[in-house]
mmCIF file of C-alpha atoms and ligand atoms in Angstrom:
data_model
loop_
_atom_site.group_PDB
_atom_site.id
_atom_site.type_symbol
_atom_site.label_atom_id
_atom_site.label_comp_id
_atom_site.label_asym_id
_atom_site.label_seq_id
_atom_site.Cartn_x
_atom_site.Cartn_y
_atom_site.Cartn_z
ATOM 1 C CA UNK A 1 5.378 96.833 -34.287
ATOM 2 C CA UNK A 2 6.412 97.885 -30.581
ATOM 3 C CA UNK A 3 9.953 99.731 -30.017
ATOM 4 C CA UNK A 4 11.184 98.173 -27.066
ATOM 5 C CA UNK A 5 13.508 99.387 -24.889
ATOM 6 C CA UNK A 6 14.429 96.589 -21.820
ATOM 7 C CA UNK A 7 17.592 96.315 -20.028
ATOM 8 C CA UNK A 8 18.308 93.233 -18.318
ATOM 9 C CA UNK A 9 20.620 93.098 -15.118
ATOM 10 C CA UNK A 10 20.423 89.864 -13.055
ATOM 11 C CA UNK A 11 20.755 90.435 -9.186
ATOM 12 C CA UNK A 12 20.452 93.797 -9.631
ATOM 13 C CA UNK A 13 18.898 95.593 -6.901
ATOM 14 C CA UNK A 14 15.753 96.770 -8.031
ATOM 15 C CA UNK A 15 16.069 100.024 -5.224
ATOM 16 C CA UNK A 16 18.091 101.633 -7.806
ATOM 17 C CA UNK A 17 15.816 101.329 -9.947
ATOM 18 C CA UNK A 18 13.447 103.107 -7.304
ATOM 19 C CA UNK A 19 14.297 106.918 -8.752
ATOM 20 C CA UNK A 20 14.162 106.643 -12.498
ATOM 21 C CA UNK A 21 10.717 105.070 -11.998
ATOM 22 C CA UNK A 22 10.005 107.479 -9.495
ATOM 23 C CA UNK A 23 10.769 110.190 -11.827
ATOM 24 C CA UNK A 24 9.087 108.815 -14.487
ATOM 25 C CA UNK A 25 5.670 108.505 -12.724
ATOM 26 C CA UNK A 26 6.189 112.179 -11.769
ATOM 27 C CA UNK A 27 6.347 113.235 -15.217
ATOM 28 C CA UNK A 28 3.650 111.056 -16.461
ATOM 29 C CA UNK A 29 1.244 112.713 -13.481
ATOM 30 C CA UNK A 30 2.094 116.363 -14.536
ATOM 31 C CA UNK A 31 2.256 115.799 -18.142
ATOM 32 C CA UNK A 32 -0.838 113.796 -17.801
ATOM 33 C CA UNK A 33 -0.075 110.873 -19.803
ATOM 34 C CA UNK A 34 -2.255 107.915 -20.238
ATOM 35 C CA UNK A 35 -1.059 105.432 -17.853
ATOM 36 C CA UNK A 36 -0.953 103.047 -20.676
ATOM 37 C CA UNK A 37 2.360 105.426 -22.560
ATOM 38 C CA UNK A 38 4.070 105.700 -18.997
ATOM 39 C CA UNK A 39 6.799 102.822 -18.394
ATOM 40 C CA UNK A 40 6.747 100.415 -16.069
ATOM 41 C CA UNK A 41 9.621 98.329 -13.525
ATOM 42 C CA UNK A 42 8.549 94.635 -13.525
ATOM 43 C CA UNK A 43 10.774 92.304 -12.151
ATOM 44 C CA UNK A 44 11.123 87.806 -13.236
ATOM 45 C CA UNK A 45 11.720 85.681 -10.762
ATOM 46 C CA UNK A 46 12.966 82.297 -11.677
ATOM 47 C CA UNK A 47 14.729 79.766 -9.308
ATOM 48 C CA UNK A 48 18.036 80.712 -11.083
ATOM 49 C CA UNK A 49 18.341 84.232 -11.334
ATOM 50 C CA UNK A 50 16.127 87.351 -11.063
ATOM 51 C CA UNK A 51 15.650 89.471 -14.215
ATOM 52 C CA UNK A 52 15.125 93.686 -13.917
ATOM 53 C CA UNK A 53 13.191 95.393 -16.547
ATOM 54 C CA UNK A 54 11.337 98.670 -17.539
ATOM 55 C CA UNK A 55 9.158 98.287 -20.130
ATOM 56 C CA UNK A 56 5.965 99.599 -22.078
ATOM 57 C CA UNK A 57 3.044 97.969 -20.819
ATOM 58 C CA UNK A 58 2.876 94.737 -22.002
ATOM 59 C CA UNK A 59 1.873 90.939 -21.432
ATOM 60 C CA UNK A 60 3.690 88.610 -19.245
ATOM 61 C CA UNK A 61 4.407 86.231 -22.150
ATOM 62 C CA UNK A 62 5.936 89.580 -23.973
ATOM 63 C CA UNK A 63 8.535 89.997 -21.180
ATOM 64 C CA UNK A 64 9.338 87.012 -20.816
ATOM 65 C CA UNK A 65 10.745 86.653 -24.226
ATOM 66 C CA UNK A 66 12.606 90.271 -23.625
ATOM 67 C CA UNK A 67 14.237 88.223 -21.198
ATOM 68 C CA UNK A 68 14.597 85.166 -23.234
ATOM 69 C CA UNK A 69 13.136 83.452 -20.454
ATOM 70 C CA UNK A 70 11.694 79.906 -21.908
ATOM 71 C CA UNK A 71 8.793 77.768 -20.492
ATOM 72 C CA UNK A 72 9.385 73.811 -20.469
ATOM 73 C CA UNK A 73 7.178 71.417 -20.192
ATOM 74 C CA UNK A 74 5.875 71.539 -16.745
ATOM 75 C CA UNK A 75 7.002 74.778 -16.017
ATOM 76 C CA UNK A 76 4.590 77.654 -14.544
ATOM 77 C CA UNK A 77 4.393 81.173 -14.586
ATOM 78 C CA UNK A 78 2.456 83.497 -12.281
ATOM 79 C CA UNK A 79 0.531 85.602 -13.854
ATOM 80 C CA UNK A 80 -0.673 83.660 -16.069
ATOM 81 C CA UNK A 81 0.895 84.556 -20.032
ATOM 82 C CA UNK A 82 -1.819 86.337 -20.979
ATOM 83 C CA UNK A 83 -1.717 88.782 -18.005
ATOM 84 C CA UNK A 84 -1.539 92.641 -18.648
ATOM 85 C CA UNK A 85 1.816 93.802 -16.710
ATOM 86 C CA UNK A 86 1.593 96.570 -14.715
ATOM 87 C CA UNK A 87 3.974 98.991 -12.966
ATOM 88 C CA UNK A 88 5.939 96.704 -9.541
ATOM 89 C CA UNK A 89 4.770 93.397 -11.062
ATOM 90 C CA UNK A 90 6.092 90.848 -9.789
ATOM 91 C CA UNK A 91 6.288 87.655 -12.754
ATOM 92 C CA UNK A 92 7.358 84.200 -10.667
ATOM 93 C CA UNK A 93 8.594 81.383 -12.525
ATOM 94 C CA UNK A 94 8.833 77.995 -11.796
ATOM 95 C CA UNK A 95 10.384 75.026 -13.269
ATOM 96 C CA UNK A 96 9.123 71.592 -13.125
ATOM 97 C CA UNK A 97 10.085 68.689 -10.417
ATOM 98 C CA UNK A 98 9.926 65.475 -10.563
ATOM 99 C CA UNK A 99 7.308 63.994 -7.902
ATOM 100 C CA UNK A 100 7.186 60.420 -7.074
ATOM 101 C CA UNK A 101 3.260 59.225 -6.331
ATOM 102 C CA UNK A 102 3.359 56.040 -4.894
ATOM 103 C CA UNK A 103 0.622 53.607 -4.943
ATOM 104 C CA UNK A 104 1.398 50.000 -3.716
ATOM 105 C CA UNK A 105 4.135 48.290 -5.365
ATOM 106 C CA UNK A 106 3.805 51.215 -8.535
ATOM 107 C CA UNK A 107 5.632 54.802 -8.433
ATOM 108 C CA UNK A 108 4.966 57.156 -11.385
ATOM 109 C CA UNK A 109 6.829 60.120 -11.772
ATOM 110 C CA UNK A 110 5.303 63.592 -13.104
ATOM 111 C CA UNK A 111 7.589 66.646 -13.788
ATOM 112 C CA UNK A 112 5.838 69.610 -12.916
ATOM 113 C CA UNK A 113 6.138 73.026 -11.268
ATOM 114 C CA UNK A 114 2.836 72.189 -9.273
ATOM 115 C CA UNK A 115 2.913 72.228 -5.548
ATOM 116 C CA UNK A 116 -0.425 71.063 -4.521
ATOM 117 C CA UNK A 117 -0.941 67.084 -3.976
ATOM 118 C CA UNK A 118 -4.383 66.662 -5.449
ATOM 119 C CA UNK A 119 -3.480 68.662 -8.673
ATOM 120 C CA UNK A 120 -0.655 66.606 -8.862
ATOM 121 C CA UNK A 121 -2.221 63.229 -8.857
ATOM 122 C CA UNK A 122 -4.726 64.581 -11.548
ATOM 123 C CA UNK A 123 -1.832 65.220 -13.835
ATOM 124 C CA UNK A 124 -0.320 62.221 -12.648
ATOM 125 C CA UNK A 125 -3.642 60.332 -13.513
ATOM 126 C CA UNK A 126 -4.168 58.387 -10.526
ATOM 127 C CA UNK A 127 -7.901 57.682 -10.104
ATOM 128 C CA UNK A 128 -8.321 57.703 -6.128
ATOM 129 C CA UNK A 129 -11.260 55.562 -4.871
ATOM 130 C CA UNK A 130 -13.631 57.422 -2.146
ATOM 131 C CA UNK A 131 -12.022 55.314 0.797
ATOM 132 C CA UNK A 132 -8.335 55.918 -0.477
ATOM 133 C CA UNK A 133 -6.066 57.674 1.812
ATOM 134 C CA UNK A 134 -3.502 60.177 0.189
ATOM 135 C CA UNK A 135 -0.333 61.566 2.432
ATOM 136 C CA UNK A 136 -0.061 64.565 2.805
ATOM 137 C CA UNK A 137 -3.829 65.357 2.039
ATOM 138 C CA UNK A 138 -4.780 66.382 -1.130
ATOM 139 C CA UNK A 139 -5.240 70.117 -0.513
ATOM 140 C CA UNK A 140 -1.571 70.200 1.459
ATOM 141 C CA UNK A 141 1.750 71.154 -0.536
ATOM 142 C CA UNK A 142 4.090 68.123 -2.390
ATOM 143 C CA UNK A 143 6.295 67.541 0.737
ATOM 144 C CA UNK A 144 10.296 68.706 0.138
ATOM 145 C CA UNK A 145 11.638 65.556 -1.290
ATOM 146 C CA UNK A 146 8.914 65.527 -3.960
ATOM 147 C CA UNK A 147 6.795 62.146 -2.412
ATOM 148 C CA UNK A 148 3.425 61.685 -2.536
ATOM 149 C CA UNK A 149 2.080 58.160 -1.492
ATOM 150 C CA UNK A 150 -1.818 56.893 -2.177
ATOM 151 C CA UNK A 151 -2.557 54.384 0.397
ATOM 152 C CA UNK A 152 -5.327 51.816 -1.119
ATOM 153 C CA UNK A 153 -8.187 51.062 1.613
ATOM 154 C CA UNK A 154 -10.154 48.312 1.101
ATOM 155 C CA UNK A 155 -12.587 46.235 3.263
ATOM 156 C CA UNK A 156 -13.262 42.760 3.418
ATOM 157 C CA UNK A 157 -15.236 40.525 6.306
ATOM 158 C CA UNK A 158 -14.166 37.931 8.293
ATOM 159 C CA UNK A 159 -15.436 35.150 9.950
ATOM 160 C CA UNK A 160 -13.872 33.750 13.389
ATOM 161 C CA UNK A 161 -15.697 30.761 16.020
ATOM 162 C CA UNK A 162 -14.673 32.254 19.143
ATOM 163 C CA UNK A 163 -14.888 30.343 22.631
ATOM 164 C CA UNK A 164 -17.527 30.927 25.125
ATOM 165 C CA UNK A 165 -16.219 30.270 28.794
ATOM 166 C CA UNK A 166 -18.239 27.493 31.057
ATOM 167 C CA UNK A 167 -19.053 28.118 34.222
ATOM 168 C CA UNK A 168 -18.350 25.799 37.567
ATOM 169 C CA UNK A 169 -21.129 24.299 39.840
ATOM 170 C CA UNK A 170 -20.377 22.912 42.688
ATOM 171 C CA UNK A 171 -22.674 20.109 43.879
ATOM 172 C CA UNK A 172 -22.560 19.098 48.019
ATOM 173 C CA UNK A 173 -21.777 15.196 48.321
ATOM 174 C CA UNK A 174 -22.087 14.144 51.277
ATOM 175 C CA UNK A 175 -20.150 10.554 50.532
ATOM 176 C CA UNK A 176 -16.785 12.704 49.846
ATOM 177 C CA UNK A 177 -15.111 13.807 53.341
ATOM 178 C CA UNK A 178 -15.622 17.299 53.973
ATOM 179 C CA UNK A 179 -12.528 19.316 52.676
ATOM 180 C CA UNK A 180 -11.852 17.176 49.550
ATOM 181 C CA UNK A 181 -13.205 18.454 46.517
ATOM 182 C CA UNK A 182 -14.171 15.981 42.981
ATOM 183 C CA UNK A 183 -14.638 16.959 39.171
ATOM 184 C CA UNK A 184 -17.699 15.233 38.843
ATOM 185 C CA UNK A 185 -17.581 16.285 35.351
ATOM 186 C CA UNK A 186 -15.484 18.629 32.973
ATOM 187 C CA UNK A 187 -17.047 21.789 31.247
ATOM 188 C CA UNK A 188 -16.832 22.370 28.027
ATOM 189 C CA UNK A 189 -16.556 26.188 26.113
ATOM 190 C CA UNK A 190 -19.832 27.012 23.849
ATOM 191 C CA UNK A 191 -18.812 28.461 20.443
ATOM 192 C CA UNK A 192 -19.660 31.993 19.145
ATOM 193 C CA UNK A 193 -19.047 32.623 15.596
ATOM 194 C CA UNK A 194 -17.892 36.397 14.895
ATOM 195 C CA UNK A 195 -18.128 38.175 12.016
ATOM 196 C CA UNK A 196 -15.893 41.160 11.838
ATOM 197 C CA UNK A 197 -15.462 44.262 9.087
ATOM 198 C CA UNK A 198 -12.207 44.329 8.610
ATOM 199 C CA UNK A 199 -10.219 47.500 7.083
ATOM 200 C CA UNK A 200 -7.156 46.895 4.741
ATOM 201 C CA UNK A 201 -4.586 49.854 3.749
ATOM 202 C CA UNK A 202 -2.433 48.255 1.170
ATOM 203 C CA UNK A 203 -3.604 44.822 1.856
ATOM 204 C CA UNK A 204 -2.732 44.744 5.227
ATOM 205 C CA UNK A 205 -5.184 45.024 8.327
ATOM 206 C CA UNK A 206 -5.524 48.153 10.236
ATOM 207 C CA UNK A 207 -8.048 47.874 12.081
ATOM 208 C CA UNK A 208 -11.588 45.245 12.600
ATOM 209 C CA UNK A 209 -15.155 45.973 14.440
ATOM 210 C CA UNK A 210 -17.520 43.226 15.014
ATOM 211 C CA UNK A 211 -20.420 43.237 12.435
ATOM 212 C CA UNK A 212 -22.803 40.248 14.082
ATOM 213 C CA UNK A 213 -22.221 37.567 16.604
ATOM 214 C CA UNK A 214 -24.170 34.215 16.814
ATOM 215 C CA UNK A 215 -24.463 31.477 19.423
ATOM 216 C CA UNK A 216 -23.759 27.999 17.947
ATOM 217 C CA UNK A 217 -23.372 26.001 21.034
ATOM 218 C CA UNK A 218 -24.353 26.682 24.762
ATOM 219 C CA UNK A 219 -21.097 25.963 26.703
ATOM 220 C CA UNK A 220 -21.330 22.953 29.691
ATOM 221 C CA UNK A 221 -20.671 23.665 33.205
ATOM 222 C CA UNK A 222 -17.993 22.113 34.887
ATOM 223 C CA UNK A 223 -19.509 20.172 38.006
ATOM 224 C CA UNK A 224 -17.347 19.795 41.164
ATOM 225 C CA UNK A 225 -18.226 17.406 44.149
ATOM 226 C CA UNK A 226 -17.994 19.449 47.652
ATOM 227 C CA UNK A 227 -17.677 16.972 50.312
ATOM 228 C CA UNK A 228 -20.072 17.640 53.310
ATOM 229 C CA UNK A 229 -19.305 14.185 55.189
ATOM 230 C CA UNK A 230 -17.405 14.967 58.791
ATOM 231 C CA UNK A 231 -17.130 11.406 60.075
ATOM 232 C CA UNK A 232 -15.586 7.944 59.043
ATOM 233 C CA UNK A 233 -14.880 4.429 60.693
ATOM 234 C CA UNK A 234 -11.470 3.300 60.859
ATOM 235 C CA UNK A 235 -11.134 -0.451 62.407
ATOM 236 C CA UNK A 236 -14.567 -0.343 64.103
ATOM 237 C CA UNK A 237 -14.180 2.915 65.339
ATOM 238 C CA UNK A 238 -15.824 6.386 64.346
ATOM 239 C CA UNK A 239 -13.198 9.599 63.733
ATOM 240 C CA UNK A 240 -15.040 12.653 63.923
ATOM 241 C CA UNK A 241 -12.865 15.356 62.064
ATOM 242 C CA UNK A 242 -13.467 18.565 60.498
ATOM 243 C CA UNK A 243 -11.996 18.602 57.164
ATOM 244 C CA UNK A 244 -9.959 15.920 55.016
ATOM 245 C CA UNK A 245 -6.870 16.596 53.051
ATOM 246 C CA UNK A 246 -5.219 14.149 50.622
ATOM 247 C CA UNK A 247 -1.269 14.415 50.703
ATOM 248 C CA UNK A 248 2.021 12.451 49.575
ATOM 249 C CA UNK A 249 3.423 10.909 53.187
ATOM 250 C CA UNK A 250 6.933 9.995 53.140
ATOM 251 C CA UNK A 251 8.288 8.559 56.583
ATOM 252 C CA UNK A 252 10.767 8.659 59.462
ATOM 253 C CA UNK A 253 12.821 7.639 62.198
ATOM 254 C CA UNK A 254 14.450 9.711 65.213
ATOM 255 C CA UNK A 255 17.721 8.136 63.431
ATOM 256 C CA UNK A 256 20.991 9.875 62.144
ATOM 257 C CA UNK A 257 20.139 8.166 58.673
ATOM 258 C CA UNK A 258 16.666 9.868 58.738
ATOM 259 C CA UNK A 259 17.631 13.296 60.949
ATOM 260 C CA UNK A 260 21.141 13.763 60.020
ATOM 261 C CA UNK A 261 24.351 13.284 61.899
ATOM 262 C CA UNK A 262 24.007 16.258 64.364
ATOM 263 C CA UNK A 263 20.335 15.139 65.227
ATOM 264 C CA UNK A 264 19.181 15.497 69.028
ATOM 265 C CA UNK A 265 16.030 13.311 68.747
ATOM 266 C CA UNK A 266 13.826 16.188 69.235
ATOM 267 C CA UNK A 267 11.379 17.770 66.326
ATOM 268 C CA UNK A 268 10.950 21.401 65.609
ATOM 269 C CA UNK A 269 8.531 21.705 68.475
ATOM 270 C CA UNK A 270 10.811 20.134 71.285
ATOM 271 C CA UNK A 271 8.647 17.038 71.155
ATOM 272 C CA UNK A 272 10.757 13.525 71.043
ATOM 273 C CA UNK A 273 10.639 12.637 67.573
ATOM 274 C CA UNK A 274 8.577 8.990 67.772
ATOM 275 C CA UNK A 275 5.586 7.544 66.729
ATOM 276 C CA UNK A 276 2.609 10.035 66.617
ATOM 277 C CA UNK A 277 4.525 12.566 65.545
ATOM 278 C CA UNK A 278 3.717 14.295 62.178
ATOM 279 C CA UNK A 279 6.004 16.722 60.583
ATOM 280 C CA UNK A 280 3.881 19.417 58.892
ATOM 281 C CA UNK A 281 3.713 22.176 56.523
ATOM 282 C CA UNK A 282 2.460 24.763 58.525
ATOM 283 C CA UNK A 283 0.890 26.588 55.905
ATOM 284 C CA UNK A 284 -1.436 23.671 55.052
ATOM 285 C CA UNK A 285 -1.947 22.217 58.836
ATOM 286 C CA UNK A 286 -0.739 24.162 61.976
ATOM 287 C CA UNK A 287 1.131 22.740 64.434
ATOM 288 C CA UNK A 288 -0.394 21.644 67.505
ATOM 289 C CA UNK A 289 -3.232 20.394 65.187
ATOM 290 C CA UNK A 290 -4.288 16.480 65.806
ATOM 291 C CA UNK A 291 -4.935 14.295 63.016
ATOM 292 C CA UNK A 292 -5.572 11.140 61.681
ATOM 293 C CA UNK A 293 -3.216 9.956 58.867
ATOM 294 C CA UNK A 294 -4.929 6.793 56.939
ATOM 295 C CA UNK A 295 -3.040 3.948 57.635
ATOM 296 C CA UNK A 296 -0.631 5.310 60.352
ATOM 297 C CA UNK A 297 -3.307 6.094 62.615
ATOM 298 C CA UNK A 298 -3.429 9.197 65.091
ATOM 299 C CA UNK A 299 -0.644 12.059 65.736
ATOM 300 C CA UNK A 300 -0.073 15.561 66.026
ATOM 301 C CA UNK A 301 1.347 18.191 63.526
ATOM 302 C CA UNK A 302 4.668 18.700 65.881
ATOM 303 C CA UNK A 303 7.657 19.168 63.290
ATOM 304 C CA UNK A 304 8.577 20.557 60.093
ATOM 305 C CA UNK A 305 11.110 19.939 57.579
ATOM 306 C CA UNK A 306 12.707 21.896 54.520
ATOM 307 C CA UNK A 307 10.964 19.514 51.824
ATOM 308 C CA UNK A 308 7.761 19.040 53.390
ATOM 309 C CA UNK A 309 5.790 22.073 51.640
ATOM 310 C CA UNK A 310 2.465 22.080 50.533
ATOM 311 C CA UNK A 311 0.283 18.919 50.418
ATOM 312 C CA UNK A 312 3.522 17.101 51.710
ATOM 313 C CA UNK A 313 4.038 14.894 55.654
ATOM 314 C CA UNK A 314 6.693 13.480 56.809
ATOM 315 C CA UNK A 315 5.180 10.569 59.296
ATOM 316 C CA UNK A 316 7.771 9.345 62.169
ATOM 317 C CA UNK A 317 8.036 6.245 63.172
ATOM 318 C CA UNK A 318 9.830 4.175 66.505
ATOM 319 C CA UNK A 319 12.471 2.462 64.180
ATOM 320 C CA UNK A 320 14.182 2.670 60.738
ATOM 321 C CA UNK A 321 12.742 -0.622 59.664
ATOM 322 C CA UNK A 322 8.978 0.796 60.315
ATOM 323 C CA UNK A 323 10.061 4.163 58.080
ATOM 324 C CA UNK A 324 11.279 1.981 55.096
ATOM 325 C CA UNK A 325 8.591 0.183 55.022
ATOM 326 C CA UNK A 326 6.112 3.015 54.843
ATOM 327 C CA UNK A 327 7.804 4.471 51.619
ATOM 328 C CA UNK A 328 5.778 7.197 50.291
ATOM 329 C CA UNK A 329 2.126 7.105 49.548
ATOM 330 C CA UNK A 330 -0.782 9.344 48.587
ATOM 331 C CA UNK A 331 -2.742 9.315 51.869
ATOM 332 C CA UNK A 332 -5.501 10.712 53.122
ATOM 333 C CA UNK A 333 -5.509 13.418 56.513
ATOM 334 C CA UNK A 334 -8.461 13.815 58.733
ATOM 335 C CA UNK A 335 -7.576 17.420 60.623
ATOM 336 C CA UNK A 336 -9.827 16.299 64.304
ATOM 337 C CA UNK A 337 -11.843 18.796 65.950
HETATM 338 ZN ZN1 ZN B 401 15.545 6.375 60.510
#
């Protein structure tokens, strides 16, 4: 049996410990003692206290019973037990910690003193597949509050018809006045059928790439009917014009009912509002610009008005009976050369 002599002073400073062992190791020198008589100053650290000792040489399992320090389950201890102490060791202990490895839906917990992720999940038993994705990595510490989560990546493939876009021709007609355009007939899309890897973490997608793409129909073309024609007859008589527009005409009168109270019976232009005069959305036919308005006859773009925007006239007749009983119609607008 060993005669042991230990002392055991937590939070000691081990400086003052510094001289004896300093003393000590002079003796031993100039006595020339084995090493293996001479004493030695190891210190325990454990996460509650920190544990002082001089000893004979000894194993790290050895002092830690001197110091009725106990191991439980889960609990490390660096050196290892079986370690040979020697003079300054330093013996760290540490206890065990829950960590929470979560996988889907499923946490286990493992108590254990073990720091790094991948050991943990082999003492935790969790078989990771080659794609699975573990946070942090598995050669990184546990993080601080003890979490380690295995994030299950899959793959699966799906299948997606996908719309090709038509394209638009455009055919010259010369029966449709030049200007006006026709769908001679609609387009329709082709159909591509995609297939596309797609990645899963957890079941849910991250991310898809396309794996093959095939053609099942050709899409149509749209056709569209350009007029070319620059001439028509109107009551025996042949209007040359440069292009045709199709508008909504409403009508008018130089009258207070039609211009307002305050009106002066003169347009926009300083023309007398009458017959031939065609009030005009600049935009879509300058003023000054001589037309011929199917079944009105001939006038001039000479007014305006705030509701007649875009494919919109306004044509003005002599009297208020004439405007009413124009109405409004879809007309067509020959713009003259
Ligand atoms: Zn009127």
């Amino acid at each position: 049996m060993q005669n042991w002599r230990f002392s055991q002073l937590d939070k000691t400073p081990f400086i003052k410990y510094v001289p004896l062992a300093v003393v000590l190791l002079a003796v031993g020198s100039c006595a020339g003692l084995v090493v293996t008589n001479s004493r030695q100053n190891v210190v325990i650290s454990a996460p509650d206290r920190e544990v002082y000792l001089t000893i004979r040489p000894s194993t790290v399992k050895d002092v830690l019973n001197q110091a009725e320090i106990s191991l439980g389950p889960g609990d490390s201890v660096y050196p290892s037990l079986d370690t040979q102490t020697k003079d300054g060791m330093r013996i760290t202990v540490e206890r065990a910690k829950p960590v929470f490895v979560i996988s889907g839906d499923r946490i286990s917990t493992v108590f254990t003193s073990e720091r790094n992720v991948g050991k943990v999940l082999e003492l935790a038993k969790v078989s990771l597949a080659a794609e699975d994705k573990v946070v942090p990595g598995i050669d990184q510490e546990v993080p601080p509050d003890g979490t380690i989560r295995v994030v299950k990546v899959t793959y699966g493939e799906v299948t997606v018809d996908e719309k090709l876009p038509f394209d638009t021709e455009k055919r010259e007609d010369s029966s449709l006045e030049a200007g006006l355009v026709r769908v001679y007939r609609e387009g329709t899309p082709g159909i591509v059928r995609v297939t596309y890897t797609v990645k899963y973490e957890d079941g849910k997608e991250v991310s898809r790439q396309e794996k093959s793409r095939v053609k099942v129909k050709d899409p149509t073309p749209r056709i569209l009917l350009v007029g070319t024609k620059r001439e028509v007859s109107r009551g025996g008589q042949n209007i040359r014009f440069e292009r045709a527009l199709e508008v909504m005409a409403t009508a008018y009168c130089p009258c207070s009912k039609c211009c307002g109270p305050y009106a002066n019976g003169y347009t926009h232009t300083g023309v007398p509002a009458k017959r031939g005069v065609i009030a005009v959305d600049p935009k879509v036919i300058p003023l000054g610009t001589r037309v011929y308005v199917d079944g009105y006859g001939f006038g001039v773009a000479a007014d305006t008005g705030s509701a007649i925007k875009g494919q919109r006239i306004d044509v003005c007749f002599d009297t208020h009976e004439e405007a009413l009983a124009w109405g409004k119609r879809k007309v067509k607008v020959f713009i003259l050369r």
